[in-house]
Amino acid sequence: MDEAPTPEAAAALPLTGTAATVNTPNSELKNAAFIVAGVASAAFGLKGFLLSSHFIDGGVTGISMLLAAVLHLPLSVLILVFNLPFIALGLNQLGKKFALRSAIGIGGLALALAVVPVPDVTHDLLLTAVFGGVFIGAGIGLAMRGGAVLDGTEIAALLVSRHVSLLKVSDLILLLNLVIFGVAVAVLGTEAALYSMLTYFAAARVLEFVLNGIEQYTGVTIVSEHSDEIRKAITEKLGRGVTMYQGKAGYGKRGEMGHERDIVFTVVTRLELPGLRAQVKDIDPRAFIVQYRVDDAQGGIIKQRALH
């Protein structure tokens, strides 16, 4: 990662890494394996834990489970009915192959719920809520790693957010789930709704872990008068790439403008972060360090995470 192109230049570059290989035959086999594993995990979480205790998850799956409880309709049919329209709506934005993978994943989940027998794992309500969420979150995450979704909530939120600038995708998902769990209080009762919220939180945490892993990428910006020494330490001792760009020191207390200096930017995993901070501190204890989460990174000299 020796140079960082401008956003305009980056937009004109050819696709590389995952973006370029996601539709190759080999990667499609890996995608299929992820989707099958995701369907199996989500179906096990639903049938082995939640359904017997009348708990629900969030999103479109939660809506389907609520209506199944009220109308006494098959959950497998409702999951198909409520998810497939979102796949159809997002077809142009998401691409045909993504839509096909998602349709197969959702159809596979519905089929598994309809025909695959799964015994109740436990009758303990707390264990049911937590581990039901664990398996559902893992299933959704694995399917997403395979380029598909098992729940149309994020597609719906993405499409709505394009027309409502005040709300982000995450805000819309949160609002939708607040409504779902509010209705669940009236339909399922307060205790079941509260356990369902616990299921949702467990699923969300496991989903994040499956997508990002323990070695989540972190972007680090370092401002120091010893930027060249820091650059050498990162590239030579840590073996990671850096991007250098110029900046100016801000105004001081007396209003004077500081001199120009090089700013160091790099991307490391969360496990590498303590070593990076220690190297910088040894060189310049007064260095200004800003770090923030990076959802993904491709190319450059970065450590590849597992399953990438």
PDB file of C-alpha atoms in Angstrom:
ATOM      1  CA  MET A   1       0.000   0.000   0.000  1.00  0.00           C
ATOM      2  CA  ASP A   2       2.495   2.556  -1.209  1.00  0.00           C
ATOM      3  CA  GLU A   3       0.119   5.077  -2.784  1.00  0.00           C
ATOM      4  CA  ALA A   4      -3.475   5.995  -2.119  1.00  0.00           C
ATOM      5  CA  PRO A   5      -5.317   7.069  -5.301  1.00  0.00           C
ATOM      6  CA  THR A   6      -7.857   9.846  -5.110  1.00  0.00           C
ATOM      7  CA  PRO A   7     -11.544   8.785  -4.995  1.00  0.00           C
ATOM      8  CA  GLU A   8     -11.939   9.898  -8.609  1.00  0.00           C
ATOM      9  CA  ALA A   9      -8.946   7.858  -9.724  1.00  0.00           C
ATOM     10  CA  ALA A  10      -9.997   4.865  -7.652  1.00  0.00           C
ATOM     11  CA  ALA A  11     -13.414   4.858  -9.287  1.00  0.00           C
ATOM     12  CA  ALA A  12     -11.769   4.534 -12.688  1.00  0.00           C
ATOM     13  CA  LEU A  13      -9.496   1.628 -11.732  1.00  0.00           C
ATOM     14  CA  PRO A  14     -10.336  -1.930 -12.847  1.00  0.00           C
ATOM     15  CA  LEU A  15     -11.804  -4.242 -10.227  1.00  0.00           C
ATOM     16  CA  THR A  16      -9.243  -6.271  -8.295  1.00  0.00           C
ATOM     17  CA  GLY A  17      -9.174  -8.777  -5.460  1.00  0.00           C
ATOM     18  CA  THR A  18     -12.557 -10.018  -4.267  1.00  0.00           C
ATOM     19  CA  ALA A  19     -14.452  -7.651  -6.526  1.00  0.00           C
ATOM     20  CA  ALA A  20     -12.766  -9.069  -9.611  1.00  0.00           C
ATOM     21  CA  THR A  21     -12.920 -12.759  -8.655  1.00  0.00           C
ATOM     22  CA  VAL A  22     -16.276 -13.084  -6.920  1.00  0.00           C
ATOM     23  CA  ASN A  23     -17.935 -14.521 -10.026  1.00  0.00           C
ATOM     24  CA  THR A  24     -15.177 -16.896 -11.165  1.00  0.00           C
ATOM     25  CA  PRO A  25     -15.986 -20.655 -11.103  1.00  0.00           C
ATOM     26  CA  ASN A  26     -13.695 -21.362  -8.153  1.00  0.00           C
ATOM     27  CA  SER A  27     -15.089 -18.511  -6.073  1.00  0.00           C
ATOM     28  CA  GLU A  28     -18.646 -19.551  -6.953  1.00  0.00           C
ATOM     29  CA  LEU A  29     -17.930 -22.967  -5.442  1.00  0.00           C
ATOM     30  CA  LYS A  30     -16.706 -21.256  -2.284  1.00  0.00           C
ATOM     31  CA  ASN A  31     -19.760 -18.988  -2.321  1.00  0.00           C
ATOM     32  CA  ALA A  32     -22.017 -22.028  -2.582  1.00  0.00           C
ATOM     33  CA  ALA A  33     -20.263 -23.679   0.370  1.00  0.00           C
ATOM     34  CA  PHE A  34     -20.723 -20.546   2.499  1.00  0.00           C
ATOM     35  CA  ILE A  35     -24.403 -20.280   1.559  1.00  0.00           C
ATOM     36  CA  VAL A  36     -25.110 -23.956   2.328  1.00  0.00           C
ATOM     37  CA  ALA A  37     -23.352 -23.637   5.688  1.00  0.00           C
ATOM     38  CA  GLY A  38     -25.267 -20.430   6.401  1.00  0.00           C
ATOM     39  CA  VAL A  39     -28.619 -22.010   5.594  1.00  0.00           C
ATOM     40  CA  ALA A  40     -27.834 -25.015   7.800  1.00  0.00           C
ATOM     41  CA  SER A  41     -26.776 -22.826  10.733  1.00  0.00           C
ATOM     42  CA  ALA A  42     -29.773 -20.462  10.498  1.00  0.00           C
ATOM     43  CA  ALA A  43     -32.247 -23.338  10.147  1.00  0.00           C
ATOM     44  CA  PHE A  44     -30.712 -25.067  13.173  1.00  0.00           C
ATOM     45  CA  GLY A  45     -30.958 -21.856  15.217  1.00  0.00           C
ATOM     46  CA  LEU A  46     -34.615 -21.389  14.306  1.00  0.00           C
ATOM     47  CA  LYS A  47     -35.870 -24.978  14.619  1.00  0.00           C
ATOM     48  CA  GLY A  48     -33.520 -26.188  17.338  1.00  0.00           C
ATOM     49  CA  PHE A  49     -34.010 -23.206  19.655  1.00  0.00           C
ATOM     50  CA  LEU A  50     -36.428 -20.368  18.855  1.00  0.00           C
ATOM     51  CA  LEU A  51     -39.587 -21.871  17.382  1.00  0.00           C
ATOM     52  CA  SER A  52     -40.454 -24.178  20.274  1.00  0.00           C
ATOM     53  CA  SER A  53     -40.118 -21.287  22.749  1.00  0.00           C
ATOM     54  CA  HIS A  54     -42.010 -18.805  20.507  1.00  0.00           C
ATOM     55  CA  PHE A  55     -39.092 -16.376  20.358  1.00  0.00           C
ATOM     56  CA  ILE A  56     -38.390 -14.319  17.261  1.00  0.00           C
ATOM     57  CA  ASP A  57     -35.428 -12.688  15.575  1.00  0.00           C
ATOM     58  CA  GLY A  58     -35.320  -9.204  14.060  1.00  0.00           C
ATOM     59  CA  GLY A  59     -35.785  -8.151  10.457  1.00  0.00           C
ATOM     60  CA  VAL A  60     -37.926  -9.811   7.821  1.00  0.00           C
ATOM     61  CA  THR A  61     -37.415 -13.174   9.523  1.00  0.00           C
ATOM     62  CA  GLY A  62     -38.867 -11.701  12.725  1.00  0.00           C
ATOM     63  CA  ILE A  63     -41.894 -10.346  10.847  1.00  0.00           C
ATOM     64  CA  SER A  64     -42.448 -13.777   9.301  1.00  0.00           C
ATOM     65  CA  MET A  65     -42.208 -15.456  12.713  1.00  0.00           C
ATOM     66  CA  LEU A  66     -44.687 -12.993  14.244  1.00  0.00           C
ATOM     67  CA  LEU A  67     -47.230 -13.551  11.481  1.00  0.00           C
ATOM     68  CA  ALA A  68     -46.717 -17.296  11.660  1.00  0.00           C
ATOM     69  CA  ALA A  69     -47.597 -17.152  15.367  1.00  0.00           C
ATOM     70  CA  VAL A  70     -50.676 -14.969  14.788  1.00  0.00           C
ATOM     71  CA  LEU A  71     -52.045 -16.472  11.570  1.00  0.00           C
ATOM     72  CA  HIS A  72     -50.850 -20.063  12.152  1.00  0.00           C
ATOM     73  CA  LEU A  73     -49.283 -20.193   8.694  1.00  0.00           C
ATOM     74  CA  PRO A  74     -46.121 -22.142   7.790  1.00  0.00           C
ATOM     75  CA  LEU A  75     -43.023 -20.097   8.588  1.00  0.00           C
ATOM     76  CA  SER A  76     -41.240 -21.433   5.509  1.00  0.00           C
ATOM     77  CA  VAL A  77     -43.917 -19.981   3.214  1.00  0.00           C
ATOM     78  CA  LEU A  78     -43.912 -16.590   4.959  1.00  0.00           C
ATOM     79  CA  ILE A  79     -40.124 -16.300   4.758  1.00  0.00           C
ATOM     80  CA  LEU A  80     -40.334 -16.806   0.999  1.00  0.00           C
ATOM     81  CA  VAL A  81     -43.255 -14.414   0.579  1.00  0.00           C
ATOM     82  CA  PHE A  82     -41.654 -11.562   2.521  1.00  0.00           C
ATOM     83  CA  ASN A  83     -38.038 -11.930   1.409  1.00  0.00           C
ATOM     84  CA  LEU A  84     -38.256 -12.540  -2.322  1.00  0.00           C
ATOM     85  CA  PRO A  85     -39.909  -9.178  -3.158  1.00  0.00           C
ATOM     86  CA  PHE A  86     -36.917  -7.376  -1.630  1.00  0.00           C
ATOM     87  CA  ILE A  87     -34.575  -9.438  -3.787  1.00  0.00           C
ATOM     88  CA  ALA A  88     -36.629  -8.480  -6.836  1.00  0.00           C
ATOM     89  CA  LEU A  89     -36.627  -4.781  -5.866  1.00  0.00           C
ATOM     90  CA  GLY A  90     -32.890  -4.744  -5.365  1.00  0.00           C
ATOM     91  CA  LEU A  91     -32.089  -6.703  -8.499  1.00  0.00           C
ATOM     92  CA  ASN A  92     -30.849  -3.707 -10.509  1.00  0.00           C
ATOM     93  CA  GLN A  93     -28.739  -2.302  -7.672  1.00  0.00           C
ATOM     94  CA  LEU A  94     -27.291  -5.604  -6.449  1.00  0.00           C
ATOM     95  CA  GLY A  95     -26.789  -7.514  -9.675  1.00  0.00           C
ATOM     96  CA  LYS A  96     -28.295 -10.698 -11.104  1.00  0.00           C
ATOM     97  CA  LYS A  97     -25.809 -13.110  -9.551  1.00  0.00           C
ATOM     98  CA  PHE A  98     -26.240 -11.625  -6.090  1.00  0.00           C
ATOM     99  CA  ALA A  99     -30.018 -11.813  -6.463  1.00  0.00           C
ATOM    100  CA  LEU A 100     -29.806 -15.421  -7.665  1.00  0.00           C
ATOM    101  CA  ARG A 101     -27.551 -16.447  -4.774  1.00  0.00           C
ATOM    102  CA  SER A 102     -29.872 -14.741  -2.297  1.00  0.00           C
ATOM    103  CA  ALA A 103     -32.956 -16.354  -3.813  1.00  0.00           C
ATOM    104  CA  ILE A 104     -31.282 -19.764  -3.572  1.00  0.00           C
ATOM    105  CA  GLY A 105     -30.233 -19.081   0.033  1.00  0.00           C
ATOM    106  CA  ILE A 106     -33.700 -17.924   1.093  1.00  0.00           C
ATOM    107  CA  GLY A 107     -35.322 -20.801  -0.764  1.00  0.00           C
ATOM    108  CA  GLY A 108     -32.916 -23.233   0.876  1.00  0.00           C
ATOM    109  CA  LEU A 109     -33.721 -21.835   4.315  1.00  0.00           C
ATOM    110  CA  ALA A 110     -37.456 -22.133   3.663  1.00  0.00           C
ATOM    111  CA  LEU A 111     -36.998 -25.709   2.428  1.00  0.00           C
ATOM    112  CA  ALA A 112     -34.889 -26.648   5.456  1.00  0.00           C
ATOM    113  CA  LEU A 113     -37.517 -25.229   7.812  1.00  0.00           C
ATOM    114  CA  ALA A 114     -40.225 -27.181   6.021  1.00  0.00           C
ATOM    115  CA  VAL A 115     -38.665 -30.628   5.648  1.00  0.00           C
ATOM    116  CA  VAL A 116     -35.538 -31.030   7.819  1.00  0.00           C
ATOM    117  CA  PRO A 117     -36.313 -32.440  11.287  1.00  0.00           C
ATOM    118  CA  VAL A 118     -34.409 -30.730  14.089  1.00  0.00           C
ATOM    119  CA  PRO A 119     -35.015 -31.672  17.752  1.00  0.00           C
ATOM    120  CA  ASP A 120     -35.282 -29.058  20.497  1.00  0.00           C
ATOM    121  CA  VAL A 121     -31.822 -28.588  21.927  1.00  0.00           C
ATOM    122  CA  THR A 122     -32.802 -27.095  25.289  1.00  0.00           C
ATOM    123  CA  HIS A 123     -35.846 -25.856  27.166  1.00  0.00           C
ATOM    124  CA  ASP A 124     -33.868 -23.277  29.141  1.00  0.00           C
ATOM    125  CA  LEU A 125     -35.163 -19.909  27.974  1.00  0.00           C
ATOM    126  CA  LEU A 126     -31.898 -18.017  28.426  1.00  0.00           C
ATOM    127  CA  LEU A 127     -29.868 -20.646  26.564  1.00  0.00           C
ATOM    128  CA  THR A 128     -32.521 -20.741  23.854  1.00  0.00           C
ATOM    129  CA  ALA A 129     -32.365 -16.977  23.325  1.00  0.00           C
ATOM    130  CA  VAL A 130     -28.585 -16.737  23.321  1.00  0.00           C
ATOM    131  CA  PHE A 131     -27.669 -19.805  21.291  1.00  0.00           C
ATOM    132  CA  GLY A 132     -30.561 -19.384  18.909  1.00  0.00           C
ATOM    133  CA  GLY A 133     -29.153 -15.937  18.135  1.00  0.00           C
ATOM    134  CA  VAL A 134     -25.633 -17.358  17.833  1.00  0.00           C
ATOM    135  CA  PHE A 135     -26.614 -19.871  15.149  1.00  0.00           C
ATOM    136  CA  ILE A 136     -28.855 -17.423  13.279  1.00  0.00           C
ATOM    137  CA  GLY A 137     -26.183 -14.709  13.284  1.00  0.00           C
ATOM    138  CA  ALA A 138     -23.564 -17.202  12.127  1.00  0.00           C
ATOM    139  CA  GLY A 139     -25.872 -18.392   9.367  1.00  0.00           C
ATOM    140  CA  ILE A 140     -26.610 -14.902   8.075  1.00  0.00           C
ATOM    141  CA  GLY A 141     -22.916 -13.999   8.246  1.00  0.00           C
ATOM    142  CA  LEU A 142     -21.802 -17.123   6.377  1.00  0.00           C
ATOM    143  CA  ALA A 143     -24.377 -16.486   3.655  1.00  0.00           C
ATOM    144  CA  MET A 144     -23.132 -12.904   3.336  1.00  0.00           C
ATOM    145  CA  ARG A 145     -19.573 -14.201   3.023  1.00  0.00           C
ATOM    146  CA  GLY A 146     -20.936 -16.232   0.108  1.00  0.00           C
ATOM    147  CA  GLY A 147     -22.361 -13.132  -1.574  1.00  0.00           C
ATOM    148  CA  ALA A 148     -25.996 -13.653  -0.545  1.00  0.00           C
ATOM    149  CA  VAL A 149     -28.477 -12.665   2.149  1.00  0.00           C
ATOM    150  CA  LEU A 150     -30.971 -14.729   4.123  1.00  0.00           C
ATOM    151  CA  ASP A 151     -32.966 -11.697   5.251  1.00  0.00           C
ATOM    152  CA  GLY A 152     -34.180  -8.848   3.054  1.00  0.00           C
ATOM    153  CA  THR A 153     -34.013  -6.220   5.809  1.00  0.00           C
ATOM    154  CA  GLU A 154     -30.713  -4.672   4.714  1.00  0.00           C
ATOM    155  CA  ILE A 155     -31.807  -4.566   1.079  1.00  0.00           C
ATOM    156  CA  ALA A 156     -35.013  -2.790   2.053  1.00  0.00           C
ATOM    157  CA  ALA A 157     -33.174  -0.325   4.293  1.00  0.00           C
ATOM    158  CA  LEU A 158     -30.628   0.409   1.560  1.00  0.00           C
ATOM    159  CA  LEU A 159     -33.332   1.155  -1.001  1.00  0.00           C
ATOM    160  CA  VAL A 160     -35.287   3.392   1.396  1.00  0.00           C
ATOM    161  CA  SER A 161     -32.165   5.264   2.574  1.00  0.00           C
ATOM    162  CA  ARG A 162     -31.475   6.364  -1.007  1.00  0.00           C
ATOM    163  CA  HIS A 163     -34.687   8.368  -0.906  1.00  0.00           C
ATOM    164  CA  VAL A 164     -34.556   9.478   2.766  1.00  0.00           C
ATOM    165  CA  SER A 165     -31.278  11.323   3.266  1.00  0.00           C
ATOM    166  CA  LEU A 166     -31.807  11.940   6.997  1.00  0.00           C
ATOM    167  CA  LEU A 167     -31.530   8.248   7.877  1.00  0.00           C
ATOM    168  CA  LYS A 168     -28.674   5.813   7.330  1.00  0.00           C
ATOM    169  CA  VAL A 169     -29.140   2.128   6.573  1.00  0.00           C
ATOM    170  CA  SER A 170     -28.300   1.187  10.167  1.00  0.00           C
ATOM    171  CA  ASP A 171     -30.840   3.724  11.466  1.00  0.00           C
ATOM    172  CA  LEU A 172     -33.604   2.242   9.326  1.00  0.00           C
ATOM    173  CA  ILE A 173     -32.779  -1.304  10.416  1.00  0.00           C
ATOM    174  CA  LEU A 174     -32.858  -0.206  14.059  1.00  0.00           C
ATOM    175  CA  LEU A 175     -36.221   1.548  13.609  1.00  0.00           C
ATOM    176  CA  LEU A 176     -37.693  -1.493  11.870  1.00  0.00           C
ATOM    177  CA  ASN A 177     -36.566  -3.794  14.663  1.00  0.00           C
ATOM    178  CA  LEU A 178     -37.925  -1.446  17.327  1.00  0.00           C
ATOM    179  CA  VAL A 179     -41.327  -1.700  15.664  1.00  0.00           C
ATOM    180  CA  ILE A 180     -41.055  -5.496  15.365  1.00  0.00           C
ATOM    181  CA  PHE A 181     -40.173  -5.998  19.021  1.00  0.00           C
ATOM    182  CA  GLY A 182     -42.817  -3.473  20.063  1.00  0.00           C
ATOM    183  CA  VAL A 183     -45.445  -5.551  18.271  1.00  0.00           C
ATOM    184  CA  ALA A 184     -43.930  -8.695  19.784  1.00  0.00           C
ATOM    185  CA  VAL A 185     -44.712  -7.375  23.274  1.00  0.00           C
ATOM    186  CA  ALA A 186     -48.407  -7.302  22.373  1.00  0.00           C
ATOM    187  CA  VAL A 187     -48.411 -10.583  20.435  1.00  0.00           C
ATOM    188  CA  LEU A 188     -46.008 -12.805  22.379  1.00  0.00           C
ATOM    189  CA  GLY A 189     -45.970 -11.136  25.789  1.00  0.00           C
ATOM    190  CA  THR A 190     -43.326  -9.046  27.522  1.00  0.00           C
ATOM    191  CA  GLU A 191     -41.085 -11.940  28.611  1.00  0.00           C
ATOM    192  CA  ALA A 192     -40.948 -13.576  25.193  1.00  0.00           C
ATOM    193  CA  ALA A 193     -40.313 -10.196  23.541  1.00  0.00           C
ATOM    194  CA  LEU A 194     -37.442  -9.441  25.911  1.00  0.00           C
ATOM    195  CA  TYR A 195     -35.869 -12.837  25.263  1.00  0.00           C
ATOM    196  CA  SER A 196     -36.339 -12.181  21.540  1.00  0.00           C
ATOM    197  CA  MET A 197     -34.399  -8.931  21.878  1.00  0.00           C
ATOM    198  CA  LEU A 198     -31.603 -10.901  23.529  1.00  0.00           C
ATOM    199  CA  THR A 199     -31.672 -13.280  20.555  1.00  0.00           C
ATOM    200  CA  TYR A 200     -31.373 -10.343  18.166  1.00  0.00           C
ATOM    201  CA  PHE A 201     -28.425  -8.829  20.053  1.00  0.00           C
ATOM    202  CA  ALA A 202     -26.631 -12.192  20.143  1.00  0.00           C
ATOM    203  CA  ALA A 203     -27.227 -12.668  16.402  1.00  0.00           C
ATOM    204  CA  ALA A 204     -25.944  -9.165  15.633  1.00  0.00           C
ATOM    205  CA  ARG A 205     -22.713  -9.703  17.559  1.00  0.00           C
ATOM    206  CA  VAL A 206     -22.031 -13.093  15.987  1.00  0.00           C
ATOM    207  CA  LEU A 207     -22.847 -11.696  12.534  1.00  0.00           C
ATOM    208  CA  GLU A 208     -20.258  -8.958  13.025  1.00  0.00           C
ATOM    209  CA  PHE A 209     -17.696 -11.508  14.197  1.00  0.00           C
ATOM    210  CA  VAL A 210     -18.297 -13.801  11.214  1.00  0.00           C
ATOM    211  CA  LEU A 211     -17.980 -10.903   8.766  1.00  0.00           C
ATOM    212  CA  ASN A 212     -15.001  -9.156  10.367  1.00  0.00           C
ATOM    213  CA  GLY A 213     -13.353 -11.867  12.449  1.00  0.00           C
ATOM    214  CA  ILE A 214     -11.128 -11.395  15.455  1.00  0.00           C
ATOM    215  CA  GLU A 215      -8.587  -9.707  13.199  1.00  0.00           C
ATOM    216  CA  GLN A 216     -10.756  -6.796  12.151  1.00  0.00           C
ATOM    217  CA  TYR A 217      -8.972  -4.215  10.032  1.00  0.00           C
ATOM    218  CA  THR A 218      -8.133  -0.879  11.630  1.00  0.00           C
ATOM    219  CA  GLY A 219      -7.055   2.243   9.779  1.00  0.00           C
ATOM    220  CA  VAL A 220      -4.393   4.275  11.593  1.00  0.00           C
ATOM    221  CA  THR A 221      -3.359   7.869  10.846  1.00  0.00           C
ATOM    222  CA  ILE A 222      -0.170   9.084  12.540  1.00  0.00           C
ATOM    223  CA  VAL A 223       0.943  12.723  12.699  1.00  0.00           C
ATOM    224  CA  SER A 224       4.507  13.156  13.929  1.00  0.00           C
ATOM    225  CA  GLU A 225       7.673  15.151  13.302  1.00  0.00           C
ATOM    226  CA  HIS A 226       9.404  11.769  12.976  1.00  0.00           C
ATOM    227  CA  SER A 227       7.167  10.442  10.221  1.00  0.00           C
ATOM    228  CA  ASP A 228       9.988   8.945   8.167  1.00  0.00           C
ATOM    229  CA  GLU A 229      11.266   6.908  11.117  1.00  0.00           C
ATOM    230  CA  ILE A 230       7.733   5.709  11.795  1.00  0.00           C
ATOM    231  CA  ARG A 231       7.326   4.770   8.135  1.00  0.00           C
ATOM    232  CA  LYS A 232      10.490   2.675   8.250  1.00  0.00           C
ATOM    233  CA  ALA A 233       9.413   0.958  11.468  1.00  0.00           C
ATOM    234  CA  ILE A 234       6.037  -0.009   9.991  1.00  0.00           C
ATOM    235  CA  THR A 235       7.424  -1.247   6.680  1.00  0.00           C
ATOM    236  CA  GLU A 236      10.611  -2.899   7.953  1.00  0.00           C
ATOM    237  CA  LYS A 237       9.721  -4.172  11.438  1.00  0.00           C
ATOM    238  CA  LEU A 238       5.993  -4.812  11.065  1.00  0.00           C
ATOM    239  CA  GLY A 239       6.074  -5.662   7.368  1.00  0.00           C
ATOM    240  CA  ARG A 240       3.044  -3.541   6.496  1.00  0.00           C
ATOM    241  CA  GLY A 241       2.533  -0.975   3.759  1.00  0.00           C
ATOM    242  CA  VAL A 242       1.994   2.721   4.382  1.00  0.00           C
ATOM    243  CA  THR A 243       0.697   5.747   2.515  1.00  0.00           C
ATOM    244  CA  MET A 244       2.408   9.084   3.057  1.00  0.00           C
ATOM    245  CA  TYR A 245       0.663  12.363   2.371  1.00  0.00           C
ATOM    246  CA  GLN A 246       1.472  15.963   3.204  1.00  0.00           C
ATOM    247  CA  GLY A 247      -0.311  18.133   5.717  1.00  0.00           C
ATOM    248  CA  LYS A 248       0.241  21.319   7.687  1.00  0.00           C
ATOM    249  CA  ALA A 249       0.310  21.790  11.413  1.00  0.00           C
ATOM    250  CA  GLY A 250      -2.696  23.671  12.750  1.00  0.00           C
ATOM    251  CA  TYR A 251      -2.672  27.125  14.259  1.00  0.00           C
ATOM    252  CA  GLY A 252      -0.899  27.472  17.579  1.00  0.00           C
ATOM    253  CA  LYS A 253      -2.017  29.495  20.591  1.00  0.00           C
ATOM    254  CA  ARG A 254      -0.500  32.667  19.114  1.00  0.00           C
ATOM    255  CA  GLY A 255      -2.105  32.150  15.710  1.00  0.00           C
ATOM    256  CA  GLU A 256       0.993  31.063  13.809  1.00  0.00           C
ATOM    257  CA  MET A 257       0.715  28.415  11.100  1.00  0.00           C
ATOM    258  CA  GLY A 258       2.906  25.366  11.595  1.00  0.00           C
ATOM    259  CA  HIS A 259       5.233  23.891   9.022  1.00  0.00           C
ATOM    260  CA  GLU A 260       4.426  21.175   6.511  1.00  0.00           C
ATOM    261  CA  ARG A 261       4.893  17.581   7.577  1.00  0.00           C
ATOM    262  CA  ASP A 262       4.324  14.084   6.229  1.00  0.00           C
ATOM    263  CA  ILE A 263       1.377  12.136   7.632  1.00  0.00           C
ATOM    264  CA  VAL A 264       1.497   8.355   7.836  1.00  0.00           C
ATOM    265  CA  PHE A 265      -1.508   6.165   7.069  1.00  0.00           C
ATOM    266  CA  THR A 266      -1.606   2.371   7.342  1.00  0.00           C
ATOM    267  CA  VAL A 267      -4.079  -0.479   7.751  1.00  0.00           C
ATOM    268  CA  VAL A 268      -3.426  -3.265  10.260  1.00  0.00           C
ATOM    269  CA  THR A 269      -5.477  -5.936  11.974  1.00  0.00           C
ATOM    270  CA  ARG A 270      -6.695  -5.461  15.498  1.00  0.00           C
ATOM    271  CA  LEU A 271      -4.133  -7.974  16.764  1.00  0.00           C
ATOM    272  CA  GLU A 272      -1.307  -5.999  15.154  1.00  0.00           C
ATOM    273  CA  LEU A 273      -2.468  -2.684  16.606  1.00  0.00           C
ATOM    274  CA  PRO A 274      -0.698  -2.911  20.021  1.00  0.00           C
ATOM    275  CA  GLY A 275       2.635  -3.607  18.303  1.00  0.00           C
ATOM    276  CA  LEU A 276       2.144  -0.641  15.978  1.00  0.00           C
ATOM    277  CA  ARG A 277       1.319   1.717  18.844  1.00  0.00           C
ATOM    278  CA  ALA A 278       4.361   0.506  20.780  1.00  0.00           C
ATOM    279  CA  GLN A 279       6.647   1.155  17.793  1.00  0.00           C
ATOM    280  CA  VAL A 280       5.264   4.677  17.348  1.00  0.00           C
ATOM    281  CA  LYS A 281       5.536   5.439  21.074  1.00  0.00           C
ATOM    282  CA  ASP A 282       9.193   4.371  21.113  1.00  0.00           C
ATOM    283  CA  ILE A 283       9.968   6.756  18.251  1.00  0.00           C
ATOM    284  CA  ASP A 284       7.765   9.693  19.242  1.00  0.00           C
ATOM    285  CA  PRO A 285       5.800   9.594  22.529  1.00  0.00           C
ATOM    286  CA  ARG A 286       4.009  12.809  21.475  1.00  0.00           C
ATOM    287  CA  ALA A 287       2.794  11.451  18.127  1.00  0.00           C
ATOM    288  CA  PHE A 288      -0.885  12.071  17.356  1.00  0.00           C
ATOM    289  CA  ILE A 289      -2.578   8.753  16.491  1.00  0.00           C
ATOM    290  CA  VAL A 290      -6.117   8.356  15.144  1.00  0.00           C
ATOM    291  CA  GLN A 291      -7.543   4.877  14.593  1.00  0.00           C
ATOM    292  CA  TYR A 292     -10.879   3.745  13.177  1.00  0.00           C
ATOM    293  CA  ARG A 293     -12.544   0.561  12.049  1.00  0.00           C
ATOM    294  CA  VAL A 294     -12.216  -0.511   8.421  1.00  0.00           C
ATOM    295  CA  ASP A 295     -14.910  -2.899   7.156  1.00  0.00           C
ATOM    296  CA  ASP A 296     -12.617  -4.482   4.577  1.00  0.00           C
ATOM    297  CA  ALA A 297      -9.399  -3.872   2.650  1.00  0.00           C
ATOM    298  CA  GLN A 298      -7.956  -5.314  -0.539  1.00  0.00           C
ATOM    299  CA  GLY A 299      -4.510  -5.121  -2.097  1.00  0.00           C
ATOM    300  CA  GLY A 300      -1.407  -3.493  -0.653  1.00  0.00           C
ATOM    301  CA  ILE A 301       0.722  -5.111   2.007  1.00  0.00           C
ATOM    302  CA  ILE A 302      -1.894  -6.098   4.551  1.00  0.00           C
ATOM    303  CA  LYS A 303      -2.335  -9.277   6.515  1.00  0.00           C
ATOM    304  CA  GLN A 304      -5.066 -11.423   5.006  1.00  0.00           C
ATOM    305  CA  ARG A 305      -7.720 -12.523   7.454  1.00  0.00           C
ATOM    306  CA  ALA A 306      -8.953 -16.081   7.668  1.00  0.00           C
ATOM    307  CA  LEU A 307     -11.607 -17.151   5.127  1.00  0.00           C
ATOM    308  CA  HIS A 308     -10.715 -14.268   2.791  1.00  0.00           C
TER     309      HIS A 308
END
